[in-house]
PDB file of C-alpha atoms in Angstrom:
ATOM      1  CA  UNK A   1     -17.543 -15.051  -4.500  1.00  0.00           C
ATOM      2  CA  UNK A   2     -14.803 -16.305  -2.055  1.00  0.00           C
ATOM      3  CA  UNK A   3     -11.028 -16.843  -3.074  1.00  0.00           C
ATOM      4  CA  UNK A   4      -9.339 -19.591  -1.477  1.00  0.00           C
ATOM      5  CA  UNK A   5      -5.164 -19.800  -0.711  1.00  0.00           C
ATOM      6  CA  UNK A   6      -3.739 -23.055   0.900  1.00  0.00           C
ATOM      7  CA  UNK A   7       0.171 -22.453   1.521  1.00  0.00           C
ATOM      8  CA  UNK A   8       2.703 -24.887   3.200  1.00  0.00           C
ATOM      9  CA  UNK A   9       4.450 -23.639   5.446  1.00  0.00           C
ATOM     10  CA  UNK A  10       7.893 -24.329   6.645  1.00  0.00           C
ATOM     11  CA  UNK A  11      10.101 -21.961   9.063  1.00  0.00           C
ATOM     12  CA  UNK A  12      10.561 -18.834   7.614  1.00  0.00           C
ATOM     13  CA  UNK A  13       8.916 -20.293   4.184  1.00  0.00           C
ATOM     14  CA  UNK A  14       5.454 -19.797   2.523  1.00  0.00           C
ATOM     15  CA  UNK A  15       4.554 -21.791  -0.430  1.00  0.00           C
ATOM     16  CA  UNK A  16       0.812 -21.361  -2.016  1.00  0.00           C
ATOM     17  CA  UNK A  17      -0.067 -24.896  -2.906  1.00  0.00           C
ATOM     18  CA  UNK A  18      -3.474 -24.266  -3.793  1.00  0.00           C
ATOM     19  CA  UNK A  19      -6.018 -21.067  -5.176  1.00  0.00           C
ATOM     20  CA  UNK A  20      -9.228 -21.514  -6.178  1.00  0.00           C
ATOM     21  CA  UNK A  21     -12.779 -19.513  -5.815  1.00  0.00           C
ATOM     22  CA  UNK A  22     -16.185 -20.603  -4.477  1.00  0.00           C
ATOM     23  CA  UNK A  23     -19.308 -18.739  -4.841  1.00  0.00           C
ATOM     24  CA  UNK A  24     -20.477 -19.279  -0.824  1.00  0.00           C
ATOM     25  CA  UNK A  25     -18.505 -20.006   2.527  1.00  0.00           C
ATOM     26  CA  UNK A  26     -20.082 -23.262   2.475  1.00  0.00           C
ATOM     27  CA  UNK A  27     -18.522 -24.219  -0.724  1.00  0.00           C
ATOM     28  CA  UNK A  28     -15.395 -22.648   0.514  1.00  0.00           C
ATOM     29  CA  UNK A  29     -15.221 -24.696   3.564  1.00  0.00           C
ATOM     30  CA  UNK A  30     -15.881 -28.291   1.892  1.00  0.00           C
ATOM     31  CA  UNK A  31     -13.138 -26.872  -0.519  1.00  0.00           C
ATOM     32  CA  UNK A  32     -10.599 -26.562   2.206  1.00  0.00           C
ATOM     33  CA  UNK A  33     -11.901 -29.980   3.641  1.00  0.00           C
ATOM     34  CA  UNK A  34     -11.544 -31.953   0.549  1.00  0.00           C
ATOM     35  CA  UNK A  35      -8.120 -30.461  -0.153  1.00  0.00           C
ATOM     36  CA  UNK A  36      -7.003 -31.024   3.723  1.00  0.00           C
ATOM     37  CA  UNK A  37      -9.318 -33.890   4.657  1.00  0.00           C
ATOM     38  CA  UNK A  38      -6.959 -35.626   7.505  1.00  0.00           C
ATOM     39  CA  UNK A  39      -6.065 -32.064   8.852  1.00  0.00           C
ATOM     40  CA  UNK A  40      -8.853 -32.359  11.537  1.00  0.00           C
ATOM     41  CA  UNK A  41     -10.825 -29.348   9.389  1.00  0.00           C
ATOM     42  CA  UNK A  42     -13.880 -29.781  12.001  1.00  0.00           C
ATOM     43  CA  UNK A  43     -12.549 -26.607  12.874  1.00  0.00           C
ATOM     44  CA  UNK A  44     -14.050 -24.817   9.657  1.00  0.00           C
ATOM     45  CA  UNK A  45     -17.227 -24.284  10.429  1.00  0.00           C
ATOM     46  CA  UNK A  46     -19.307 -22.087   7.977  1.00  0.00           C
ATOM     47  CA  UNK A  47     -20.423 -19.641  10.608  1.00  0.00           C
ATOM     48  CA  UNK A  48     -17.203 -18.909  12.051  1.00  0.00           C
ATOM     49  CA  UNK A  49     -15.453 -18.577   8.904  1.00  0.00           C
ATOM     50  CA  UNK A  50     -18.727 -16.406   7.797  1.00  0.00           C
ATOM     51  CA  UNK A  51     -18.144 -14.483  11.302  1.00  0.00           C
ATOM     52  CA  UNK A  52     -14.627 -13.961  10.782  1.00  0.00           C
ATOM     53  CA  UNK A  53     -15.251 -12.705   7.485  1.00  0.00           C
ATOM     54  CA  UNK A  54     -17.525 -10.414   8.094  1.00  0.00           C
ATOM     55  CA  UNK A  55     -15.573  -8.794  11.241  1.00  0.00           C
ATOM     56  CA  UNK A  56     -12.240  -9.005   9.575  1.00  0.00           C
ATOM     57  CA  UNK A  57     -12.131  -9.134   5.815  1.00  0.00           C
ATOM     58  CA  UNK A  58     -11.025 -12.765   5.807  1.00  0.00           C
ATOM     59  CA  UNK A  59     -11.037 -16.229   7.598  1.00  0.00           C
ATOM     60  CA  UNK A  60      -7.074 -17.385   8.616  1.00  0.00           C
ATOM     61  CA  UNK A  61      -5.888 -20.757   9.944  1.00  0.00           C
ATOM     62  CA  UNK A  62      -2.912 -22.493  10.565  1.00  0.00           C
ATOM     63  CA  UNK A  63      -3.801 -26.054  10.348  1.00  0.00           C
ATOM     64  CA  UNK A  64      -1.374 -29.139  11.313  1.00  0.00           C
ATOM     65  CA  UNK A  65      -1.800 -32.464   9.253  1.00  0.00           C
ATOM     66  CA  UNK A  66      -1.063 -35.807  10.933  1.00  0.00           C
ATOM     67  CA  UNK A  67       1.758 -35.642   9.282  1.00  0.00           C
ATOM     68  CA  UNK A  68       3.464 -32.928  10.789  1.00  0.00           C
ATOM     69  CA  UNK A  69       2.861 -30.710   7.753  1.00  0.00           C
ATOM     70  CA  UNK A  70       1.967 -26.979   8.216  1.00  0.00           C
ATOM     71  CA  UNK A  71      -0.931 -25.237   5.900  1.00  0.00           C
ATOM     72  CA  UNK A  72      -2.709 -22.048   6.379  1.00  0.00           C
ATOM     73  CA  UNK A  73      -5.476 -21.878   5.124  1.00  0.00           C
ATOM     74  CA  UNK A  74      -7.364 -18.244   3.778  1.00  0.00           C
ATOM     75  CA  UNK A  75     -10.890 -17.753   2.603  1.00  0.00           C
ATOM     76  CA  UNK A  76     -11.551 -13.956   1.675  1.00  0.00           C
ATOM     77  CA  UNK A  77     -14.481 -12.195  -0.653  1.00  0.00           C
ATOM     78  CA  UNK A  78     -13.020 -11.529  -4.036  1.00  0.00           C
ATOM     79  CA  UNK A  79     -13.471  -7.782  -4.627  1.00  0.00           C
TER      80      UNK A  79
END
């Protein structure tokens, strides 16, 4: 299983706006792309975020909405 954390962010200023769990990357990643769908979230690919995973204990991305709003975005295994 794979937690998922969507924050705002603003200057100094983190603000979760979203937590939820998936059971696969894949199901992570359409997660992240249903909650962010204008945010250009081509980006999240399952392999990379698989990839990252793997290397680093969890997938991390600032992402920039049309907007002008500021997420990151985290997909890590729940331990």
């Amino acid at each position: 299983m794979f937690r998922i954390a969507i924050s705002h962010l603003e200057e100094r200023h983190v603000t979760p706006v979203e937590h939820s769990t998936a059971l696969s990357v894949d199901e992570a990643v359409r997660a992240v792309c249903t909650y962010l769908p204008s945010s250009g979230t081509e980006m999240f690919v399952g392999d990379e975020v698989q990839h990252s995973v793997n290397q680093v204990n969890d997938f991390r991305k600032d992402v920039t909405v049309p907007c002008g709003d500021r997420y990151r975005v985290v997909i890590a295994p729940m331990m």
